Amino acid sequence: MTDGNADFAPKTPAGGHPEGDAPEYDDTAIRFLEALWGEGFLSPGGPDEVRRVVADIDFAGKQVLDIGCGSGGITLFLAREYQPAGIVGFDVEQPVVDLATQRAAEQGLMDRARFVRGAPGPLPFTDQSFDLVFSKDALIHVADKEALFEDIFRVLRPGGRFAASDWLTSHDGEPSAAMRDYLAAEGLSFGMASARRYEAAMEKAGFTDVRTVNRNAWYRDVARAELERLKGPLYGPVAAAVGADYVDKNIRTWSAMQRVLDSGEHCPTHLFGTRPDA
Ligand SMILES: C[S@@+](CC[C@H](N)C(=O)[O-])C[C@H]1O[C@@H](n2cnc3c(N)ncnc32)[C@H](O)[C@@H]1O
């Protein structure tokens, strides 16, 4: 979801986020993505897409975890609009957590929202500490889906809910040539998997009511419009903020992404599950 120049191979043996390396979502990446998707949003769809993910969640009195919160726009939107008892935004990178914390203070939401940076791997939270685990387009960075869902299940209270969006693939076989081009263009620590693998990992962890909703048809059109805006009205202002080379590189990334969205191999997907009552 930003530019980059790594080749297709994941940067870590686990295909996860490379702790200790330079941040993938650095200040330039944040400026670029927020110019495209809105302040605090490092993924597409804005508040409307978030509302769709949490449409049937009751936030009253709930403790919420937002995994991979990025620069905090969605965490703070949930804090403001849905007013849970508390929400924790967790991320593995410092620049996004610093910016999110600053914004929480500026928006007077520190009483309800806080941000935590931690290493990739097991979540730094005690067992059964959340009623809802939310995530938006961040779990793609964790290659070991089975360990991930075991850990999400662990931090949820019995009866707790999981509601998320993520970027999936249509299959778990070898990526097509077009997908390989796209992943190389992104250059991020992506560990993509199919809905079938996500569902199996969630069920293995103990989740019930497991459900996935393919959002390819929606994002296919939205991404096309993003690319047109990048090439058109956004080009000048964004190039002034991050440099023309950076925008040009992302135009190539978006063009490569459009091909795998159009083929259906890249499928943004909503994910749902429940930790059953004990
Ligand atoms: C595409 S951004 C999405 C940010 C935010 N959810 C949003 O939609 O605006 C992905 C985020 O996941 C974070 N991330 C990467 N690996 C992670 C991991 N293992 N655990 C939690 N977050 C991770 C990145 O640092 C980045 O902030």
PDB file of C-alpha atoms and ligand atoms in Angstrom:
ATOM      1  CA  MET A   1       0.000   0.000   0.000  1.00  0.00           C
ATOM      2  CA  THR A   2       3.035   2.253  -0.419  1.00  0.00           C
ATOM      3  CA  ASP A   3       5.890   2.280  -2.830  1.00  0.00           C
ATOM      4  CA  GLY A   4       8.959   0.169  -2.262  1.00  0.00           C
ATOM      5  CA  ASN A   5      11.713  -1.636  -4.042  1.00  0.00           C
ATOM      6  CA  ALA A   6      12.090  -5.030  -2.391  1.00  0.00           C
ATOM      7  CA  ASP A   7      11.578  -8.064  -4.526  1.00  0.00           C
ATOM      8  CA  PHE A   8       8.768 -10.525  -4.095  1.00  0.00           C
ATOM      9  CA  ALA A   9      10.397 -12.588  -1.347  1.00  0.00           C
ATOM     10  CA  PRO A  10       9.195 -11.634   2.142  1.00  0.00           C
ATOM     11  CA  LYS A  11      11.772  -9.632   4.084  1.00  0.00           C
ATOM     12  CA  THR A  12      11.650 -11.967   7.086  1.00  0.00           C
ATOM     13  CA  PRO A  13      11.617 -15.758   7.203  1.00  0.00           C
ATOM     14  CA  ALA A  14       8.089 -15.714   8.618  1.00  0.00           C
ATOM     15  CA  GLY A  15       6.931 -13.242   5.985  1.00  0.00           C
ATOM     16  CA  GLY A  16       6.025 -10.905   8.806  1.00  0.00           C
ATOM     17  CA  HIS A  17       6.976  -7.343   9.585  1.00  0.00           C
ATOM     18  CA  PRO A  18      10.761  -6.850   9.871  1.00  0.00           C
ATOM     19  CA  GLU A  19      11.288  -5.628  13.442  1.00  0.00           C
ATOM     20  CA  GLY A  20      14.278  -3.320  13.713  1.00  0.00           C
ATOM     21  CA  ASP A  21      14.359  -2.324  10.026  1.00  0.00           C
ATOM     22  CA  ALA A  22      13.407   1.133   8.804  1.00  0.00           C
ATOM     23  CA  PRO A  23       9.639   1.627   9.108  1.00  0.00           C
ATOM     24  CA  GLU A  24       7.605   0.617   6.069  1.00  0.00           C
ATOM     25  CA  TYR A  25       5.037   3.286   6.936  1.00  0.00           C
ATOM     26  CA  ASP A  26       7.461   6.174   7.363  1.00  0.00           C
ATOM     27  CA  ASP A  27       6.585   9.887   7.262  1.00  0.00           C
ATOM     28  CA  THR A  28       6.608   9.984   3.448  1.00  0.00           C
ATOM     29  CA  ALA A  29       4.393   6.908   3.165  1.00  0.00           C
ATOM     30  CA  ILE A  30       1.988   8.351   5.734  1.00  0.00           C
ATOM     31  CA  ARG A  31       1.810  11.700   3.893  1.00  0.00           C
ATOM     32  CA  PHE A  32       1.220   9.947   0.576  1.00  0.00           C
ATOM     33  CA  LEU A  33      -1.460   7.522   1.794  1.00  0.00           C
ATOM     34  CA  GLU A  34      -3.291  10.166   3.819  1.00  0.00           C
ATOM     35  CA  ALA A  35      -3.360  12.465   0.762  1.00  0.00           C
ATOM     36  CA  LEU A  36      -5.131   9.658  -1.078  1.00  0.00           C
ATOM     37  CA  TRP A  37      -7.324   8.181   1.664  1.00  0.00           C
ATOM     38  CA  GLY A  38      -7.822  10.959   4.229  1.00  0.00           C
ATOM     39  CA  GLU A  39      -6.165  12.075   7.463  1.00  0.00           C
ATOM     40  CA  GLY A  40      -5.398   9.086   9.674  1.00  0.00           C
ATOM     41  CA  PHE A  41      -6.443   6.557   7.017  1.00  0.00           C
ATOM     42  CA  LEU A  42      -3.722   4.287   5.625  1.00  0.00           C
ATOM     43  CA  SER A  43      -6.236   2.063   3.849  1.00  0.00           C
ATOM     44  CA  PRO A  44      -9.102   2.729   1.449  1.00  0.00           C
ATOM     45  CA  GLY A  45     -12.779   3.340   2.020  1.00  0.00           C
ATOM     46  CA  GLY A  46     -12.838   5.993   4.733  1.00  0.00           C
ATOM     47  CA  PRO A  47     -15.439   5.968   7.526  1.00  0.00           C
ATOM     48  CA  ASP A  48     -18.100   4.288   5.344  1.00  0.00           C
ATOM     49  CA  GLU A  49     -16.049   1.122   4.893  1.00  0.00           C
ATOM     50  CA  VAL A  50     -15.317   1.024   8.649  1.00  0.00           C
ATOM     51  CA  ARG A  51     -19.041   1.403   9.382  1.00  0.00           C
ATOM     52  CA  ARG A  52     -19.729  -1.629   7.162  1.00  0.00           C
ATOM     53  CA  VAL A  53     -17.213  -3.759   9.098  1.00  0.00           C
ATOM     54  CA  VAL A  54     -18.690  -2.911  12.512  1.00  0.00           C
ATOM     55  CA  ALA A  55     -22.334  -2.626  11.395  1.00  0.00           C
ATOM     56  CA  ASP A  56     -23.684  -5.205  13.862  1.00  0.00           C
ATOM     57  CA  ILE A  57     -21.322  -4.553  16.785  1.00  0.00           C
ATOM     58  CA  ASP A  58     -22.602  -3.083  20.050  1.00  0.00           C
ATOM     59  CA  PHE A  59     -19.802  -0.891  21.443  1.00  0.00           C
ATOM     60  CA  ALA A  60     -21.517   0.162  24.685  1.00  0.00           C
ATOM     61  CA  GLY A  61     -19.231  -0.507  27.659  1.00  0.00           C
ATOM     62  CA  LYS A  62     -16.809  -2.499  25.489  1.00  0.00           C
ATOM     63  CA  GLN A  63     -13.008  -2.655  25.467  1.00  0.00           C
ATOM     64  CA  VAL A  64     -11.732  -2.656  21.888  1.00  0.00           C
ATOM     65  CA  LEU A  65      -8.387  -3.530  20.291  1.00  0.00           C
ATOM     66  CA  ASP A  66      -7.479  -2.170  16.835  1.00  0.00           C
ATOM     67  CA  ILE A  67      -4.593  -4.281  15.460  1.00  0.00           C
ATOM     68  CA  GLY A  68      -2.338  -2.417  13.016  1.00  0.00           C
ATOM     69  CA  CYS A  69      -3.920   0.944  13.819  1.00  0.00           C
ATOM     70  CA  GLY A  70      -1.523   2.948  11.636  1.00  0.00           C
ATOM     71  CA  SER A  71      -1.755   6.711  12.106  1.00  0.00           C
ATOM     72  CA  GLY A  72      -4.910   6.319  14.158  1.00  0.00           C
ATOM     73  CA  GLY A  73      -7.715   7.741  12.027  1.00  0.00           C
ATOM     74  CA  ILE A  74      -9.893   4.657  12.344  1.00  0.00           C
ATOM     75  CA  THR A  75      -9.192   4.073  16.049  1.00  0.00           C
ATOM     76  CA  LEU A  76     -10.140   7.687  16.784  1.00  0.00           C
ATOM     77  CA  PHE A  77     -13.169   7.505  14.497  1.00  0.00           C
ATOM     78  CA  LEU A  78     -14.405   4.426  16.420  1.00  0.00           C
ATOM     79  CA  ALA A  79     -13.711   6.170  19.756  1.00  0.00           C
ATOM     80  CA  ARG A  80     -15.655   9.250  18.690  1.00  0.00           C
ATOM     81  CA  GLU A  81     -18.559   7.759  16.734  1.00  0.00           C
ATOM     82  CA  TYR A  82     -19.184   4.492  18.653  1.00  0.00           C
ATOM     83  CA  GLN A  83     -17.969   5.556  22.122  1.00  0.00           C
ATOM     84  CA  PRO A  84     -16.669   2.231  23.494  1.00  0.00           C
ATOM     85  CA  ALA A  85     -15.484   2.196  27.125  1.00  0.00           C
ATOM     86  CA  GLY A  86     -11.942   2.135  25.780  1.00  0.00           C
ATOM     87  CA  ILE A  87     -10.001   1.466  22.614  1.00  0.00           C
ATOM     88  CA  VAL A  88      -6.340   0.532  22.194  1.00  0.00           C
ATOM     89  CA  GLY A  89      -4.629   1.022  18.855  1.00  0.00           C
ATOM     90  CA  PHE A  90      -1.710  -1.374  18.464  1.00  0.00           C
ATOM     91  CA  ASP A  91       0.997  -1.128  15.829  1.00  0.00           C
ATOM     92  CA  VAL A  92       4.542  -2.371  15.317  1.00  0.00           C
ATOM     93  CA  GLU A  93       5.915   0.925  13.971  1.00  0.00           C
ATOM     94  CA  GLN A  94       6.849   4.045  15.932  1.00  0.00           C
ATOM     95  CA  PRO A  95       6.066   6.882  13.444  1.00  0.00           C
ATOM     96  CA  VAL A  96       2.416   5.853  13.077  1.00  0.00           C
ATOM     97  CA  VAL A  97       1.954   5.346  16.830  1.00  0.00           C
ATOM     98  CA  ASP A  98       3.509   8.748  17.596  1.00  0.00           C
ATOM     99  CA  LEU A  99       1.229  10.487  15.104  1.00  0.00           C
ATOM    100  CA  ALA A 100      -1.862   8.631  16.352  1.00  0.00           C
ATOM    101  CA  THR A 101      -1.056   9.580  19.956  1.00  0.00           C
ATOM    102  CA  GLN A 102      -0.594  13.226  18.994  1.00  0.00           C
ATOM    103  CA  ARG A 103      -3.945  13.208  17.186  1.00  0.00           C
ATOM    104  CA  ALA A 104      -5.734  11.592  20.136  1.00  0.00           C
ATOM    105  CA  ALA A 105      -4.462  14.469  22.316  1.00  0.00           C
ATOM    106  CA  GLU A 106      -5.420  17.113  19.743  1.00  0.00           C
ATOM    107  CA  GLN A 107      -8.905  15.634  19.426  1.00  0.00           C
ATOM    108  CA  GLY A 108      -9.416  15.328  23.196  1.00  0.00           C
ATOM    109  CA  LEU A 109      -9.828  11.544  23.027  1.00  0.00           C
ATOM    110  CA  MET A 110      -7.026  10.478  25.387  1.00  0.00           C
ATOM    111  CA  ASP A 111      -9.556   9.421  28.035  1.00  0.00           C
ATOM    112  CA  ARG A 112     -10.921   6.736  25.698  1.00  0.00           C
ATOM    113  CA  ALA A 113      -8.185   5.953  23.165  1.00  0.00           C
ATOM    114  CA  ARG A 114      -4.531   5.032  23.638  1.00  0.00           C
ATOM    115  CA  PHE A 115      -1.860   3.726  21.318  1.00  0.00           C
ATOM    116  CA  VAL A 116       0.714   1.025  21.969  1.00  0.00           C
ATOM    117  CA  ARG A 117       3.748   0.043  19.919  1.00  0.00           C
ATOM    118  CA  GLY A 118       5.057  -3.476  20.266  1.00  0.00           C
ATOM    119  CA  ALA A 119       7.174  -6.011  18.453  1.00  0.00           C
ATOM    120  CA  PRO A 120       5.600  -8.225  15.779  1.00  0.00           C
ATOM    121  CA  GLY A 121       4.558 -11.564  17.206  1.00  0.00           C
ATOM    122  CA  PRO A 122       2.274 -12.370  20.118  1.00  0.00           C
ATOM    123  CA  LEU A 123       0.107  -9.393  21.062  1.00  0.00           C
ATOM    124  CA  PRO A 124       1.384  -7.609  24.197  1.00  0.00           C
ATOM    125  CA  PHE A 125      -1.961  -7.940  26.029  1.00  0.00           C
ATOM    126  CA  THR A 126      -3.172 -10.287  28.734  1.00  0.00           C
ATOM    127  CA  ASP A 127      -5.626 -13.103  28.048  1.00  0.00           C
ATOM    128  CA  GLN A 128      -9.310 -12.163  27.703  1.00  0.00           C
ATOM    129  CA  SER A 129      -8.738  -8.400  27.906  1.00  0.00           C
ATOM    130  CA  PHE A 130     -10.948  -7.229  24.985  1.00  0.00           C
ATOM    131  CA  ASP A 131     -14.616  -7.521  23.972  1.00  0.00           C
ATOM    132  CA  LEU A 132     -13.916  -6.656  20.329  1.00  0.00           C
ATOM    133  CA  VAL A 133     -10.837  -7.100  18.185  1.00  0.00           C
ATOM    134  CA  PHE A 134     -10.991  -4.906  15.090  1.00  0.00           C
ATOM    135  CA  SER A 135      -8.436  -4.537  12.313  1.00  0.00           C
ATOM    136  CA  LYS A 136      -8.340  -2.754   8.968  1.00  0.00           C
ATOM    137  CA  ASP A 137      -6.016  -3.964   6.227  1.00  0.00           C
ATOM    138  CA  ALA A 138      -3.129  -4.781   8.577  1.00  0.00           C
ATOM    139  CA  LEU A 139      -3.287  -8.554   9.139  1.00  0.00           C
ATOM    140  CA  ILE A 140      -1.892  -8.979   5.616  1.00  0.00           C
ATOM    141  CA  HIS A 141       1.470  -8.198   7.229  1.00  0.00           C
ATOM    142  CA  VAL A 142       1.305 -11.357   9.376  1.00  0.00           C
ATOM    143  CA  ALA A 143       2.093 -14.467   7.338  1.00  0.00           C
ATOM    144  CA  ASP A 144       1.325 -17.051  10.039  1.00  0.00           C
ATOM    145  CA  LYS A 145      -2.469 -16.773  10.035  1.00  0.00           C
ATOM    146  CA  GLU A 146      -2.884 -19.792  12.348  1.00  0.00           C
ATOM    147  CA  ALA A 147      -0.720 -18.249  15.121  1.00  0.00           C
ATOM    148  CA  LEU A 148      -2.351 -14.872  14.538  1.00  0.00           C
ATOM    149  CA  PHE A 149      -5.914 -16.117  15.089  1.00  0.00           C
ATOM    150  CA  GLU A 150      -4.897 -18.220  18.094  1.00  0.00           C
ATOM    151  CA  ASP A 151      -3.540 -15.017  19.625  1.00  0.00           C
ATOM    152  CA  ILE A 152      -6.575 -12.888  18.695  1.00  0.00           C
ATOM    153  CA  PHE A 153      -8.788 -15.585  20.266  1.00  0.00           C
ATOM    154  CA  ARG A 154      -6.586 -15.508  23.399  1.00  0.00           C
ATOM    155  CA  VAL A 155      -7.027 -11.754  24.002  1.00  0.00           C
ATOM    156  CA  LEU A 156     -10.811 -11.863  23.464  1.00  0.00           C
ATOM    157  CA  ARG A 157     -13.193 -12.441  26.350  1.00  0.00           C
ATOM    158  CA  PRO A 158     -15.704 -15.319  25.972  1.00  0.00           C
ATOM    159  CA  GLY A 159     -18.545 -13.909  23.882  1.00  0.00           C
ATOM    160  CA  GLY A 160     -16.143 -11.396  22.320  1.00  0.00           C
ATOM    161  CA  ARG A 161     -16.251 -10.513  18.638  1.00  0.00           C
ATOM    162  CA  PHE A 162     -13.717 -10.221  15.859  1.00  0.00           C
ATOM    163  CA  ALA A 163     -14.570  -7.872  12.962  1.00  0.00           C
ATOM    164  CA  ALA A 164     -11.963  -6.853  10.414  1.00  0.00           C
ATOM    165  CA  SER A 165     -11.068  -6.044   6.847  1.00  0.00           C
ATOM    166  CA  ASP A 166      -7.940  -7.369   5.173  1.00  0.00           C
ATOM    167  CA  TRP A 167      -6.329  -7.879   1.765  1.00  0.00           C
ATOM    168  CA  LEU A 168      -6.574 -11.529   0.700  1.00  0.00           C
ATOM    169  CA  THR A 169      -5.853 -13.572  -2.418  1.00  0.00           C
ATOM    170  CA  SER A 170      -8.315 -15.787  -4.265  1.00  0.00           C
ATOM    171  CA  HIS A 171      -6.109 -18.911  -3.814  1.00  0.00           C
ATOM    172  CA  ASP A 172      -3.133 -20.242  -1.856  1.00  0.00           C
ATOM    173  CA  GLY A 173      -1.188 -21.549  -4.839  1.00  0.00           C
ATOM    174  CA  GLU A 174       1.637 -19.862  -6.695  1.00  0.00           C
ATOM    175  CA  PRO A 175       0.829 -16.190  -7.339  1.00  0.00           C
ATOM    176  CA  SER A 176       0.193 -15.362 -10.991  1.00  0.00           C
ATOM    177  CA  ALA A 177       2.779 -13.324 -12.897  1.00  0.00           C
ATOM    178  CA  ALA A 178       0.522 -10.275 -12.501  1.00  0.00           C
ATOM    179  CA  MET A 179       0.351 -10.834  -8.744  1.00  0.00           C
ATOM    180  CA  ARG A 180       4.127 -11.216  -8.544  1.00  0.00           C
ATOM    181  CA  ASP A 181       4.516  -7.909 -10.395  1.00  0.00           C
ATOM    182  CA  TYR A 182       2.107  -6.235  -8.010  1.00  0.00           C
ATOM    183  CA  LEU A 183       3.783  -7.618  -4.861  1.00  0.00           C
ATOM    184  CA  ALA A 184       7.197  -6.565  -6.150  1.00  0.00           C
ATOM    185  CA  ALA A 185       5.845  -3.072  -6.860  1.00  0.00           C
ATOM    186  CA  GLU A 186       4.419  -2.787  -3.326  1.00  0.00           C
ATOM    187  CA  GLY A 187       7.623  -4.123  -1.787  1.00  0.00           C
ATOM    188  CA  LEU A 188       5.955  -4.451   1.609  1.00  0.00           C
ATOM    189  CA  SER A 189       6.087  -7.393   4.038  1.00  0.00           C
ATOM    190  CA  PHE A 190       2.865  -8.890   2.738  1.00  0.00           C
ATOM    191  CA  GLY A 191       1.892 -12.469   3.637  1.00  0.00           C
ATOM    192  CA  MET A 192      -1.317 -12.884   1.653  1.00  0.00           C
ATOM    193  CA  ALA A 193      -3.648 -15.873   1.985  1.00  0.00           C
ATOM    194  CA  SER A 194      -7.065 -16.991   0.779  1.00  0.00           C
ATOM    195  CA  ALA A 195     -10.410 -16.653   2.560  1.00  0.00           C
ATOM    196  CA  ARG A 196     -10.402 -20.443   2.915  1.00  0.00           C
ATOM    197  CA  ARG A 197      -7.117 -20.294   4.848  1.00  0.00           C
ATOM    198  CA  TYR A 198      -8.348 -17.421   7.047  1.00  0.00           C
ATOM    199  CA  GLU A 199     -11.594 -19.263   7.809  1.00  0.00           C
ATOM    200  CA  ALA A 200      -9.747 -22.504   8.638  1.00  0.00           C
ATOM    201  CA  ALA A 201      -7.297 -20.626  10.885  1.00  0.00           C
ATOM    202  CA  MET A 202     -10.168 -18.908  12.712  1.00  0.00           C
ATOM    203  CA  GLU A 203     -12.078 -22.165  13.175  1.00  0.00           C
ATOM    204  CA  LYS A 204      -8.947 -23.963  14.362  1.00  0.00           C
ATOM    205  CA  ALA A 205      -8.431 -21.207  16.955  1.00  0.00           C
ATOM    206  CA  GLY A 206     -11.963 -21.814  18.266  1.00  0.00           C
ATOM    207  CA  PHE A 207     -13.983 -19.029  16.615  1.00  0.00           C
ATOM    208  CA  THR A 208     -17.618 -19.671  15.736  1.00  0.00           C
ATOM    209  CA  ASP A 209     -19.906 -17.752  13.347  1.00  0.00           C
ATOM    210  CA  VAL A 210     -16.918 -17.454  11.007  1.00  0.00           C
ATOM    211  CA  ARG A 211     -17.822 -15.443   7.931  1.00  0.00           C
ATOM    212  CA  THR A 212     -15.953 -13.671   5.131  1.00  0.00           C
ATOM    213  CA  VAL A 213     -17.275 -11.132   2.612  1.00  0.00           C
ATOM    214  CA  ASN A 214     -15.309 -10.544  -0.577  1.00  0.00           C
ATOM    215  CA  ARG A 215     -15.018  -6.790  -1.298  1.00  0.00           C
ATOM    216  CA  ASN A 216     -13.188  -7.122  -4.625  1.00  0.00           C
ATOM    217  CA  ALA A 217     -16.076  -5.725  -6.679  1.00  0.00           C
ATOM    218  CA  TRP A 218     -16.167  -2.598  -4.502  1.00  0.00           C
ATOM    219  CA  TYR A 219     -12.424  -1.900  -4.346  1.00  0.00           C
ATOM    220  CA  ARG A 220     -11.843  -2.704  -8.009  1.00  0.00           C
ATOM    221  CA  ASP A 221     -13.837   0.424  -8.926  1.00  0.00           C
ATOM    222  CA  VAL A 222     -12.571   2.555  -6.046  1.00  0.00           C
ATOM    223  CA  ALA A 223      -8.928   1.754  -6.913  1.00  0.00           C
ATOM    224  CA  ARG A 224      -9.525   2.704 -10.543  1.00  0.00           C
ATOM    225  CA  ALA A 225     -10.815   6.090  -9.381  1.00  0.00           C
ATOM    226  CA  GLU A 226      -7.834   6.457  -7.004  1.00  0.00           C
ATOM    227  CA  LEU A 227      -5.453   5.852  -9.896  1.00  0.00           C
ATOM    228  CA  GLU A 228      -7.237   8.448 -12.024  1.00  0.00           C
ATOM    229  CA  ARG A 229      -7.036  10.998  -9.183  1.00  0.00           C
ATOM    230  CA  LEU A 230      -3.343  10.228  -8.678  1.00  0.00           C
ATOM    231  CA  LYS A 231      -2.623  10.766 -12.348  1.00  0.00           C
ATOM    232  CA  GLY A 232      -4.893  13.828 -12.480  1.00  0.00           C
ATOM    233  CA  PRO A 233      -5.896  16.347  -9.812  1.00  0.00           C
ATOM    234  CA  LEU A 234      -3.857  14.835  -6.966  1.00  0.00           C
ATOM    235  CA  TYR A 235      -0.602  14.569  -8.916  1.00  0.00           C
ATOM    236  CA  GLY A 236       0.608  18.150  -8.397  1.00  0.00           C
ATOM    237  CA  PRO A 237      -0.235  18.573  -4.704  1.00  0.00           C
ATOM    238  CA  VAL A 238       0.964  15.091  -3.728  1.00  0.00           C
ATOM    239  CA  ALA A 239       4.175  15.410  -5.763  1.00  0.00           C
ATOM    240  CA  ALA A 240       4.804  18.707  -3.939  1.00  0.00           C
ATOM    241  CA  ALA A 241       4.457  16.856  -0.622  1.00  0.00           C
ATOM    242  CA  VAL A 242       6.387  13.642  -1.323  1.00  0.00           C
ATOM    243  CA  GLY A 243       8.223  14.171  -4.626  1.00  0.00           C
ATOM    244  CA  ALA A 244       7.254  13.284  -8.187  1.00  0.00           C
ATOM    245  CA  ASP A 245       9.338  10.078  -8.181  1.00  0.00           C
ATOM    246  CA  TYR A 246       7.387   8.746  -5.225  1.00  0.00           C
ATOM    247  CA  VAL A 247       4.070   9.481  -6.922  1.00  0.00           C
ATOM    248  CA  ASP A 248       5.253   7.978 -10.221  1.00  0.00           C
ATOM    249  CA  LYS A 249       6.327   4.812  -8.411  1.00  0.00           C
ATOM    250  CA  ASN A 250       2.920   4.551  -6.774  1.00  0.00           C
ATOM    251  CA  ILE A 251       1.154   5.098 -10.083  1.00  0.00           C
ATOM    252  CA  ARG A 252       3.036   2.006 -11.281  1.00  0.00           C
ATOM    253  CA  THR A 253       2.022   0.136  -8.094  1.00  0.00           C
ATOM    254  CA  TRP A 254      -1.636   1.108  -8.496  1.00  0.00           C
ATOM    255  CA  SER A 255      -1.570   0.075 -12.178  1.00  0.00           C
ATOM    256  CA  ALA A 256      -0.149  -3.334 -11.202  1.00  0.00           C
ATOM    257  CA  MET A 257      -2.732  -3.623  -8.409  1.00  0.00           C
ATOM    258  CA  GLN A 258      -5.577  -2.845 -10.819  1.00  0.00           C
ATOM    259  CA  ARG A 259      -4.662  -5.863 -12.934  1.00  0.00           C
ATOM    260  CA  VAL A 260      -4.966  -8.271  -9.975  1.00  0.00           C
ATOM    261  CA  LEU A 261      -8.126  -6.551  -8.756  1.00  0.00           C
ATOM    262  CA  ASP A 262      -9.652  -6.920 -12.224  1.00  0.00           C
ATOM    263  CA  SER A 263      -8.673 -10.610 -12.395  1.00  0.00           C
ATOM    264  CA  GLY A 264     -10.120 -11.182  -8.904  1.00  0.00           C
ATOM    265  CA  GLU A 265      -6.844 -12.565  -7.499  1.00  0.00           C
ATOM    266  CA  HIS A 266      -6.554  -9.623  -5.067  1.00  0.00           C
ATOM    267  CA  CYS A 267      -9.615  -9.560  -2.876  1.00  0.00           C
ATOM    268  CA  PRO A 268     -10.068  -7.144   0.002  1.00  0.00           C
ATOM    269  CA  THR A 269     -12.316  -9.067   2.376  1.00  0.00           C
ATOM    270  CA  HIS A 270     -14.286  -8.523   5.557  1.00  0.00           C
ATOM    271  CA  LEU A 271     -13.727 -11.134   8.272  1.00  0.00           C
ATOM    272  CA  PHE A 272     -15.982 -11.984  11.191  1.00  0.00           C
ATOM    273  CA  GLY A 273     -15.956 -14.441  14.096  1.00  0.00           C
ATOM    274  CA  THR A 274     -17.070 -14.883  17.688  1.00  0.00           C
ATOM    275  CA  ARG A 275     -15.241 -16.367  20.662  1.00  0.00           C
ATOM    276  CA  PRO A 276     -17.979 -18.574  22.103  1.00  0.00           C
ATOM    277  CA  ASP A 277     -19.154 -18.122  25.684  1.00  0.00           C
ATOM    278  CA  ALA A 278     -17.201 -20.446  27.967  1.00  0.00           C
TER     279      ALA A 278
HETATM  280  C1  LIG B   1      -2.148  -0.541   5.517  1.00  0.00           C
HETATM  281  S1  LIG B   1      -1.749   0.015   7.133  1.00  0.00           S
HETATM  282  C2  LIG B   1      -3.379   0.144   7.842  1.00  0.00           C
HETATM  283  C3  LIG B   1      -3.420   1.065   9.032  1.00  0.00           C
HETATM  284  C4  LIG B   1      -4.828   1.300   9.606  1.00  0.00           C
HETATM  285  N1  LIG B   1      -5.450   0.076  10.036  1.00  0.00           N
HETATM  286  C5  LIG B   1      -5.704   1.969   8.588  1.00  0.00           C
HETATM  287  O1  LIG B   1      -6.506   1.285   7.963  1.00  0.00           O
HETATM  288  O2  LIG B   1      -5.550   3.185   8.404  1.00  0.00           O
HETATM  289  C6  LIG B   1      -1.111  -1.455   7.915  1.00  0.00           C
HETATM  290  C7  LIG B   1      -0.594  -1.237   9.322  1.00  0.00           C
HETATM  291  O3  LIG B   1      -0.265  -2.503   9.890  1.00  0.00           O
HETATM  292  C8  LIG B   1       0.891  -2.338  10.673  1.00  0.00           C
HETATM  293  N2  LIG B   1       1.509  -3.658  10.913  1.00  0.00           N
HETATM  294  C9  LIG B   1       2.426  -4.318  10.181  1.00  0.00           C
HETATM  295  N3  LIG B   1       2.745  -5.497  10.760  1.00  0.00           N
HETATM  296  C10 LIG B   1       2.008  -5.589  11.883  1.00  0.00           C
HETATM  297  C11 LIG B   1       1.877  -6.571  12.921  1.00  0.00           C
HETATM  298  N4  LIG B   1       2.589  -7.690  12.915  1.00  0.00           N
HETATM  299  N5  LIG B   1       1.030  -6.317  13.937  1.00  0.00           N
HETATM  300  C12 LIG B   1       0.301  -5.184  13.961  1.00  0.00           C
HETATM  301  N6  LIG B   1       0.380  -4.223  13.007  1.00  0.00           N
HETATM  302  C13 LIG B   1       1.218  -4.414  11.984  1.00  0.00           C
HETATM  303  C14 LIG B   1       1.727  -1.372   9.884  1.00  0.00           C
HETATM  304  O4  LIG B   1       2.741  -0.773  10.662  1.00  0.00           O
HETATM  305  C15 LIG B   1       0.670  -0.387   9.404  1.00  0.00           C
HETATM  306  O5  LIG B   1       0.494   0.657  10.311  1.00  0.00           O
END
